[in-house]
Coordinates of C-alpha atoms and ligand atoms in Angstrom, one line a residue:
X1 CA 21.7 -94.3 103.4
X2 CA 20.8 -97.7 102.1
X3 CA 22.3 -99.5 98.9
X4 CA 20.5 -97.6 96.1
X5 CA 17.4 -100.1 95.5
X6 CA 16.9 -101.5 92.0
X7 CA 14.0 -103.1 91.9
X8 CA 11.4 -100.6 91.3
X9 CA 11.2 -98.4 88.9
X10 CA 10.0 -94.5 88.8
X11 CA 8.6 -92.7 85.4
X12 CA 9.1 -89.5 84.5
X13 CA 7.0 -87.9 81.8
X14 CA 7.9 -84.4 80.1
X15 CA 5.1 -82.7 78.7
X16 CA 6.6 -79.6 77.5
X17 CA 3.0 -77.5 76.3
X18 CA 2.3 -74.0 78.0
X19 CA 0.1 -71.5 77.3
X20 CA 2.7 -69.3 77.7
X21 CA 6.3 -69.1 77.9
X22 CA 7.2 -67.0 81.4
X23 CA 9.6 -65.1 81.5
X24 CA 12.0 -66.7 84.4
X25 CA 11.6 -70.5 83.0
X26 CA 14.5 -72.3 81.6
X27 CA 12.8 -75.1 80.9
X28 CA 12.5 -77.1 77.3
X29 CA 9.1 -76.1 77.1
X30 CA 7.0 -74.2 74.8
X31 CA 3.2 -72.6 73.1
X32 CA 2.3 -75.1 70.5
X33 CA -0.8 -75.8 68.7
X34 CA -2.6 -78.9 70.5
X35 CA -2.4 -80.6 67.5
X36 CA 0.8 -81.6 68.2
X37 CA -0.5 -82.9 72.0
X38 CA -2.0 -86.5 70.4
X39 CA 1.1 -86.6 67.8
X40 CA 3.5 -86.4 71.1
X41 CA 1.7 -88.5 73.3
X42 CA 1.5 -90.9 70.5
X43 CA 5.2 -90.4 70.9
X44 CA 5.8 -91.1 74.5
X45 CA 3.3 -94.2 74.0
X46 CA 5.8 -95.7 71.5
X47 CA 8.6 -95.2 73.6
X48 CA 7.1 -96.5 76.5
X49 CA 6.6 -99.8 74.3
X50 CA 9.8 -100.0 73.0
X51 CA 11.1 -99.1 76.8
X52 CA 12.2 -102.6 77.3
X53 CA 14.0 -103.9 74.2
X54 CA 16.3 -100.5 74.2
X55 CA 17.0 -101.7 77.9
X56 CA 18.1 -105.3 76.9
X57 CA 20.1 -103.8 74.2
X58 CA 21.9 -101.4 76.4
X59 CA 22.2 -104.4 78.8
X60 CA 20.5 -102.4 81.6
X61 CA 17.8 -103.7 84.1
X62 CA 14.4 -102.2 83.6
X63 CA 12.5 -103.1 86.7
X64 CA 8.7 -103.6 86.2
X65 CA 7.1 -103.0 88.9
X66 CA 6.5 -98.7 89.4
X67 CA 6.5 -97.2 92.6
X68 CA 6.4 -93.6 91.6
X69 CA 5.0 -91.7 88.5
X70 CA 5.8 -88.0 87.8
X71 CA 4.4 -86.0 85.0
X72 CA 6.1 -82.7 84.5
X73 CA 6.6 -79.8 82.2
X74 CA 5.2 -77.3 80.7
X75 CA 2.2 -77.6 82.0
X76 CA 0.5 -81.6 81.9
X77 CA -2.9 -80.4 82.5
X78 CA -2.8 -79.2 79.0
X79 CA -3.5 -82.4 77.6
X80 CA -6.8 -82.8 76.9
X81 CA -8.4 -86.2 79.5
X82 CA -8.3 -89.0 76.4
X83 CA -4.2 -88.5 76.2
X84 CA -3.9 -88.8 80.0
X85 CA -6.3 -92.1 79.6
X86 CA -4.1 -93.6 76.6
X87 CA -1.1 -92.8 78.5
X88 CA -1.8 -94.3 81.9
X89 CA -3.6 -97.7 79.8
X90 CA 0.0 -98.1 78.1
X91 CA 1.8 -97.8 81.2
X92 CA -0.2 -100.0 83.0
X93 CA -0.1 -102.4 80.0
X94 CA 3.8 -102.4 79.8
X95 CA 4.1 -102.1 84.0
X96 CA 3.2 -103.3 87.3
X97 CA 2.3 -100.7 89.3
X98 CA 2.2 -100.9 93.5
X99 CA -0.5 -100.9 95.3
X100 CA 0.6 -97.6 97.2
X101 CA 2.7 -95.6 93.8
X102 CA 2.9 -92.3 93.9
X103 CA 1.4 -90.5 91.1
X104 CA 2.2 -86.9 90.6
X105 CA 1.1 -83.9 88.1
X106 CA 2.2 -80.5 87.7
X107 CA -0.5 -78.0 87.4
X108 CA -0.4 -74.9 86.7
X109 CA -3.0 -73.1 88.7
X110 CA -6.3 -71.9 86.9
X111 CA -5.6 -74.6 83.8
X112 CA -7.1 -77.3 85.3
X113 CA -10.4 -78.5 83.7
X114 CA -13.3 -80.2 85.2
X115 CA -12.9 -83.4 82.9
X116 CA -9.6 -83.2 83.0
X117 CA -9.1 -83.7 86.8
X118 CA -12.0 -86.2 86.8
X119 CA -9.5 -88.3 84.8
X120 CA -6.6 -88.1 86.4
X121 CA -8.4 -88.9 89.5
X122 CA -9.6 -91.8 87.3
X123 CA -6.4 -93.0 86.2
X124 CA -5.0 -92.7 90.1
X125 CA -3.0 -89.8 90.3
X126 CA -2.6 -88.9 94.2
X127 CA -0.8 -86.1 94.3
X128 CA -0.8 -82.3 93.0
X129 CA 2.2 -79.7 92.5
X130 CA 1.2 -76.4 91.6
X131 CA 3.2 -73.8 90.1
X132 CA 2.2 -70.6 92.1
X133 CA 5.6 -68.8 92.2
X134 CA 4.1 -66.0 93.9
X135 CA 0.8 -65.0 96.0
X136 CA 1.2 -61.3 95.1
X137 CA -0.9 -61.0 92.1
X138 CA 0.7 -58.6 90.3
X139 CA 4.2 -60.6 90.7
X140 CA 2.6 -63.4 89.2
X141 CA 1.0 -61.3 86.4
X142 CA 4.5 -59.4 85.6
X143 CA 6.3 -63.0 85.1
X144 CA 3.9 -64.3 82.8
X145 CA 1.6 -66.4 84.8
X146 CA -2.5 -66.3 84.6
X147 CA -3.2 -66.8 87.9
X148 CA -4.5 -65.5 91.1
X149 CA -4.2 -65.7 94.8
X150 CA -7.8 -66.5 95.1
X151 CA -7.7 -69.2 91.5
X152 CA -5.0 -70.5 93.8
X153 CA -7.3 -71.5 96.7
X154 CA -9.8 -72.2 94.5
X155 CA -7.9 -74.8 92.7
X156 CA -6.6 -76.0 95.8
X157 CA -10.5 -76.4 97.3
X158 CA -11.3 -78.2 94.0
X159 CA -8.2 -81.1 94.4
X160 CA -9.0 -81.5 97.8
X161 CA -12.9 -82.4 97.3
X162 CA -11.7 -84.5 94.5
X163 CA -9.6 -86.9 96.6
X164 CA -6.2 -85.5 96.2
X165 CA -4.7 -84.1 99.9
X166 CA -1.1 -84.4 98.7
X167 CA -0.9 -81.2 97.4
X168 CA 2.5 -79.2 96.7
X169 CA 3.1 -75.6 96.5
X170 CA 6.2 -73.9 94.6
X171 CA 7.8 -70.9 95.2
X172 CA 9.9 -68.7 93.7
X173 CA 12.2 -66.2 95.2
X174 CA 13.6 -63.3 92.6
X175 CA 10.5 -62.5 91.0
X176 CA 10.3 -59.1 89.5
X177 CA 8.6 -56.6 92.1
X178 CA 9.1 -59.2 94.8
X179 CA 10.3 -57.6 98.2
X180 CA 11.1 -59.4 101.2
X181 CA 7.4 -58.0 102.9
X182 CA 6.0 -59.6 100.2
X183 CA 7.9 -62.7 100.2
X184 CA 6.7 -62.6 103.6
X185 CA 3.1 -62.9 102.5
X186 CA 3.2 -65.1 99.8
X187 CA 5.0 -67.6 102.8
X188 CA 2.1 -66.8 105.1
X189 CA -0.5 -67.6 102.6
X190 CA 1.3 -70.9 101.8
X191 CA 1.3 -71.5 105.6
X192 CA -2.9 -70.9 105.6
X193 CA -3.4 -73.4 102.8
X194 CA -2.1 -76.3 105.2
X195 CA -0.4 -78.2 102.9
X196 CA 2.1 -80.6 103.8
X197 CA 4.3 -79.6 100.9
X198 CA 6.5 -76.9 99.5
X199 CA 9.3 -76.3 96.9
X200 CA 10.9 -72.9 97.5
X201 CA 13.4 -72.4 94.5
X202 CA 15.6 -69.2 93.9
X203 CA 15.5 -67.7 90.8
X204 CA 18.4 -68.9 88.3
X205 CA 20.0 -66.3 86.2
X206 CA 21.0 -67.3 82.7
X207 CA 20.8 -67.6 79.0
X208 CA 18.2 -69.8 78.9
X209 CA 15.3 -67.7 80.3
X210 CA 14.1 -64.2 78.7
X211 CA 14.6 -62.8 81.8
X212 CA 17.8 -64.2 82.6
X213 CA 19.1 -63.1 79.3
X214 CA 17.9 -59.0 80.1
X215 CA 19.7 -59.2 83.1
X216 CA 23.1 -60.7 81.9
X217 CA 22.5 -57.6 79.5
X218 CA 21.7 -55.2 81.7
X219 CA 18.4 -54.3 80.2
X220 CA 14.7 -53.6 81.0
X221 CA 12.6 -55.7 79.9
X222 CA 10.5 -58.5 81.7
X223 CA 10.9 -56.0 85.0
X224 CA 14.3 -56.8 85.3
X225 CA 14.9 -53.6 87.0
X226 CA 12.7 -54.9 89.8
X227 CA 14.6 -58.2 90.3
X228 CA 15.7 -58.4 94.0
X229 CA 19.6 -58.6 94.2
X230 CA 21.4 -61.3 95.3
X231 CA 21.8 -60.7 98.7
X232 CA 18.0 -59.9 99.2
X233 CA 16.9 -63.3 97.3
X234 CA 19.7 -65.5 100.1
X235 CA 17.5 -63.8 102.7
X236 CA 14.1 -65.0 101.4
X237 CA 15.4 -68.6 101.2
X238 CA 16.9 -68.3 104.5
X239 CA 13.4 -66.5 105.9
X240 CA 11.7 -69.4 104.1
X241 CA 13.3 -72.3 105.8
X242 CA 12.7 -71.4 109.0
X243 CA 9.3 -69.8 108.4
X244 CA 8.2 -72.8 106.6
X245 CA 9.7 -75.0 109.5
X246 CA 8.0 -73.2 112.7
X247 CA 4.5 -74.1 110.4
X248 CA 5.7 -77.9 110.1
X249 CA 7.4 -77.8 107.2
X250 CA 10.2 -79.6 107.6
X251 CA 13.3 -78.8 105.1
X252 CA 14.6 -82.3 103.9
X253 CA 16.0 -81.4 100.3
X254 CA 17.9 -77.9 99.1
X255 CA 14.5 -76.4 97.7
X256 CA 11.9 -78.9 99.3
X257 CA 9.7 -79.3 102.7
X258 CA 7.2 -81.0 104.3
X259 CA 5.5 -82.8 106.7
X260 CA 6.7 -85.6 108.4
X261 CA 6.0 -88.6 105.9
X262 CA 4.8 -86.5 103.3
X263 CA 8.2 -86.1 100.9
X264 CA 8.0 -86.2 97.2
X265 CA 9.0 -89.8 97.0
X266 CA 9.6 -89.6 93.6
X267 CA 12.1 -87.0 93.7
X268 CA 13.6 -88.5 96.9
X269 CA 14.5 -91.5 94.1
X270 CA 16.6 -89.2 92.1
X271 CA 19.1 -88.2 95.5
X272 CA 18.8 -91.9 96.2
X273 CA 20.3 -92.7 92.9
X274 CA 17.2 -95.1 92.4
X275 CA 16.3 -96.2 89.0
X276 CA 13.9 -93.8 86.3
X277 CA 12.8 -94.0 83.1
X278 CA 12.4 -90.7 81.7
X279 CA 10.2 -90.1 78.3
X280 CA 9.7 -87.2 76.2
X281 CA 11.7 -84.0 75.3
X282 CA 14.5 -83.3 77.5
X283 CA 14.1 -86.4 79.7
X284 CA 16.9 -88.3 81.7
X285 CA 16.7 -91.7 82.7
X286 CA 19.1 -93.5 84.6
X287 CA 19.4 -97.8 85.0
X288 CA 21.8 -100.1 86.4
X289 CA 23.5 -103.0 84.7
X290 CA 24.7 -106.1 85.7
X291 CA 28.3 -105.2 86.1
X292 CA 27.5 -102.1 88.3
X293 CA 28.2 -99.5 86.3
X294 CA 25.4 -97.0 85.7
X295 CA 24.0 -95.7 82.8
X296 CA 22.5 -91.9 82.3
X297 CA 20.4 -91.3 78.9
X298 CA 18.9 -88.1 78.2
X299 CA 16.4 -87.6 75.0
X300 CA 17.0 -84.2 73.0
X301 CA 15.3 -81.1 73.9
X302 CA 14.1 -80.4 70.4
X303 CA 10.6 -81.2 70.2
X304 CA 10.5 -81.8 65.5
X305 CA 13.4 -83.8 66.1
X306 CA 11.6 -85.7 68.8
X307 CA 8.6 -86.3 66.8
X308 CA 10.4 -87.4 64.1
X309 CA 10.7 -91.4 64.2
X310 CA 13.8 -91.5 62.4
X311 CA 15.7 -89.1 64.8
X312 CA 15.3 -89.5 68.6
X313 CA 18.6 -89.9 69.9
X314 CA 19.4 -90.7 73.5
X315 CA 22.8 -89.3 74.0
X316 CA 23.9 -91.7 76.8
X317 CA 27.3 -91.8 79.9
X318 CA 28.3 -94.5 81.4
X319 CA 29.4 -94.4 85.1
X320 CA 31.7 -96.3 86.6
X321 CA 32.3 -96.8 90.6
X322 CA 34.5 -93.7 90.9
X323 CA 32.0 -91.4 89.5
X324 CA 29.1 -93.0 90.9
X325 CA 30.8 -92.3 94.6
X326 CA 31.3 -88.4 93.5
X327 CA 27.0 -88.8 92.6
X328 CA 26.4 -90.6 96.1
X329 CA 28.4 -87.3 97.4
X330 CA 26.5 -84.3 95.6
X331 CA 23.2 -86.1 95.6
X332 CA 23.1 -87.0 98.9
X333 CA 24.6 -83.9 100.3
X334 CA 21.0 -82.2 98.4
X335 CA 19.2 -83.6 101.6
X336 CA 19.5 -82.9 105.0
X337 CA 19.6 -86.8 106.3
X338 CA 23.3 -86.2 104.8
X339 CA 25.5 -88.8 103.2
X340 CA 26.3 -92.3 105.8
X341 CA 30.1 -93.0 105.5
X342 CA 29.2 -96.2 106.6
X343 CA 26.9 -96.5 103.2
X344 CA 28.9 -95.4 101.2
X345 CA 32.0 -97.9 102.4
X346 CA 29.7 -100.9 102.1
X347 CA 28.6 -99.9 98.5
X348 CA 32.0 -98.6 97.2
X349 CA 34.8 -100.1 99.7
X350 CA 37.1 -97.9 102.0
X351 CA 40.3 -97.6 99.9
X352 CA 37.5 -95.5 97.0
X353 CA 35.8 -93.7 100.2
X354 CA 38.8 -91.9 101.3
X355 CA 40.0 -89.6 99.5
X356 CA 36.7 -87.9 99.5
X357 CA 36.1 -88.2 103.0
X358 CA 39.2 -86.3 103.3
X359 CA 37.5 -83.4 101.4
X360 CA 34.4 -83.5 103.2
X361 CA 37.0 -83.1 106.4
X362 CA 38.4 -80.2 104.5
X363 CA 35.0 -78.5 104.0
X364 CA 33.5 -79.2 107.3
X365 CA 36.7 -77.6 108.6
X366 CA 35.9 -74.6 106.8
X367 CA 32.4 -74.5 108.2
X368 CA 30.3 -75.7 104.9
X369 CA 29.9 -79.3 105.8
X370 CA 28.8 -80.6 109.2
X371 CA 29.9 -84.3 110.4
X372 CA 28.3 -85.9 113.1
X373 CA 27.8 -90.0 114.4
X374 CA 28.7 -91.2 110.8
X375 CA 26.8 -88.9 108.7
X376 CA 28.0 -85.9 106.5
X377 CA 25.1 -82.8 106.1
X378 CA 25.5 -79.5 104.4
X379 CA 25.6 -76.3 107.1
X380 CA 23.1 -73.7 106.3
X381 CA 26.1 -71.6 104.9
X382 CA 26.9 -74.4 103.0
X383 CA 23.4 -74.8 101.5
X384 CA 23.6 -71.0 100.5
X385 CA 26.7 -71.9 98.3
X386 CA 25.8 -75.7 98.0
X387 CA 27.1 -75.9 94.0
X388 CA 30.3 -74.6 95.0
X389 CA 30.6 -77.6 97.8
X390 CA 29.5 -80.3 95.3
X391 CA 32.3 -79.1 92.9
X392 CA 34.5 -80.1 95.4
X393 CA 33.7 -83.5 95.1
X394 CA 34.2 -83.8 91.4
X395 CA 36.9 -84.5 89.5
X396 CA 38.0 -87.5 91.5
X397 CA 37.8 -89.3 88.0
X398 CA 38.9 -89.5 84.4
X399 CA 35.9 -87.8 82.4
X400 CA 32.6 -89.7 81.3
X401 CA 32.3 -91.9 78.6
X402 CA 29.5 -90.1 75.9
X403 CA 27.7 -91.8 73.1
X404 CA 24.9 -91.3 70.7
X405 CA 21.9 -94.2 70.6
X406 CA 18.8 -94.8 69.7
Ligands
SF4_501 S1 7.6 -71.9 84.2 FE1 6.3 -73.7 83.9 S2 4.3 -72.9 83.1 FE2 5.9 -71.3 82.9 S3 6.7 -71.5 80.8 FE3 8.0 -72.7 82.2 S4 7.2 -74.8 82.2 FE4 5.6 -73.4 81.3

């Protein structure tokens, strides 16, 4: 692990429209008219203008130049291809981007106009995650989602005629209905489609999902009753890692895999503690400033309060070296290159290491951390449980400095 680079920036664009809500997503996301599309890419355009001046005046570096580009949601593809246009024009008007950038956009599979691909392809977007969740049909139908297997591959035929090979696949395991022989099919379908990337998530329980919410309850509804248990969901992760691996699909993150060279470079940023601006509802950025601290803003999550030019509030922390050490720990622990010691004691001194190399001692003891020629890397028990290990790295510091900005 290298010194975090500074000087190239990644952008992260929420674009919280979907056609439907599903029922396992927690996300800040949302069915609204598309009126409100141009008055919230208006929005993000503004922003993305004033991007600069808020930096100078939190005395934080903004680099210029772009080397990754993420557009996320919702669902992006729901904008209609004029917004994507405006939007890519102001970012190239307010950035630099390279040469070789990485341009993502989440699709969900079957809501991808013609026109609209035709202009992301214009605007240079390289690289395609789709939201499949599940290759069983009727799992896909009873969370909420439109699509099918065969819309699936017919999407993926349709991205890969128009230029775009860097195609990612997500996966959920804990879907109602779901049962480890068909987990097993929805992997082996992945596998057929040959491409180089997968997310495999497990499904996250709580309030903030309809289906979390029925089964904190105990109730019904969504097909809760058909959730797999705990237990069964830990085996389809564990199925899916080395499945996903024997097809050459490497793990390299928690929830991510691929083929050699092929990693979501933008999301590799945010483990390498490199710099982003985030825009639009729910987005986190996060900038260095001269003296080294770091600074972490968020935007709010409520989408009339972020369309309202009077409101917009960042609320924004302020790391210093201690907890920035305890982020090198729990971000870098997310990937299997591990954490370097070495790293870490050039870019924080030995005398701040310490202490938490003593815990990482302390949990590869008990078998949830592995240490080998300099470099610290979560076990695969310890991956199972990988929040719990990350807590132990907390607290190390007095607690974060919070305030409200615009
Ligand atoms: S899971 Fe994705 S497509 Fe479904 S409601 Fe959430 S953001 Fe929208």
């Amino acid at each position: 692990m290298l010194t975090p680079d500074h000087n190239a920036l990644g952008l992260y664009f929420s674009i919280p429209f979907c056609r439907a809500k599903c029922t396992y997503c927690n996300f800040a996301s949302g069915v609204y008219p598309a009126s409100e599309h141009s008055r919230y890419v208006a929005r993000l355009i503004h922003d993305l203008a004033a991007a600069p001046a808020w930096a100078q005046s939190m005395q934080v570096h903004l680099p210029r130049q772009v080397d990754t580009i993420y557009f996320g949601g919702g669902t992006p593809v729901l904008l209609a291809p004029e917004l994507f246009t405006q939007i890519f024009a102001a970012i190239r008007d307010q950035f630099q981007l390279t040469p070789d950038a990485e341009i993502t956009i989440e699709c969900a599979p079957g809501q991808l106009p013609d026109d609209t691909l035709a202009a992301m392809v214009a605007a240079g977007v390289n690289r395609v995650s789709l939201g499949v969740q599940s290759f069983v049909d009727r799992e896909a139908t009873l969370s909420g989602r439109f699509h099918t297997r065969d819309i699936v591959l017919q999407d993926l035929r349709r991205l890969r005629a128009a230029g775009i090979p860097n195609l990612n696949i997500d996966l959920l395991a804990g879907l109602a209905d779901q049962t480890l022989a068909s987990w097993r099919e929805s992997l082996a379908v992945l596998r057929d489609t040959g491409v180089p990337h997968a997310s495999v998530y497990m499904l996250e329980i709580d309030e903030d999902s309809r289906l979390g919410r029925e089964l904190i309850e105990g109730g019904i509804r969504y097909s809760a009753g058909l959730v797999p248990n705990d237990d069964t969901i830990a085996q389809m992760y564990e199925e899916a890692v080395t499945s996903l691996a024997a097809s050459g699909l490497a793990q390299y993150e928690i929830s991510n895999f691929a083929q050699p060279g092929m990693e979501s470079r933008h999301n590799l940023r945010y483990w390498q503690r490199r710099p982003y601006l985030g825009l639009g509802l729910d987005a986190s950025s996060m900038f260095y400033a001269e003296d080294k601290m770091v600074l972490r803003a968020t935007t709010t999550d409520d989408l009339p309060e972020f369309l309202d030019p009077a409101e917009t509030a960042h609320e924004t922390s302020w790391l210093g070296p201690t907890q920035q050490l305890e982020e090198a720990w729990f971000l870098g622990l997310r990937r299997n290159a591990g954490v370097s010691i070495r790293a870490l004691i050039t870019e924080f001194g030995p005398d701040a290491v310490a202490p938490s190399i003593a815990v990482a001692h302390r949990l590869a003891a008990d078998g949830l951390l592995s240490t080998a020629k300099n470099f610290v890397r979560l076990t695969d028990r310890g991956r199972l449980i990988s929040n719990d290990v990350f807590a132990e790295f907390l607290g190390l510091a007095p607690a974060h400095h919070t305030a409200q900005s615009k």
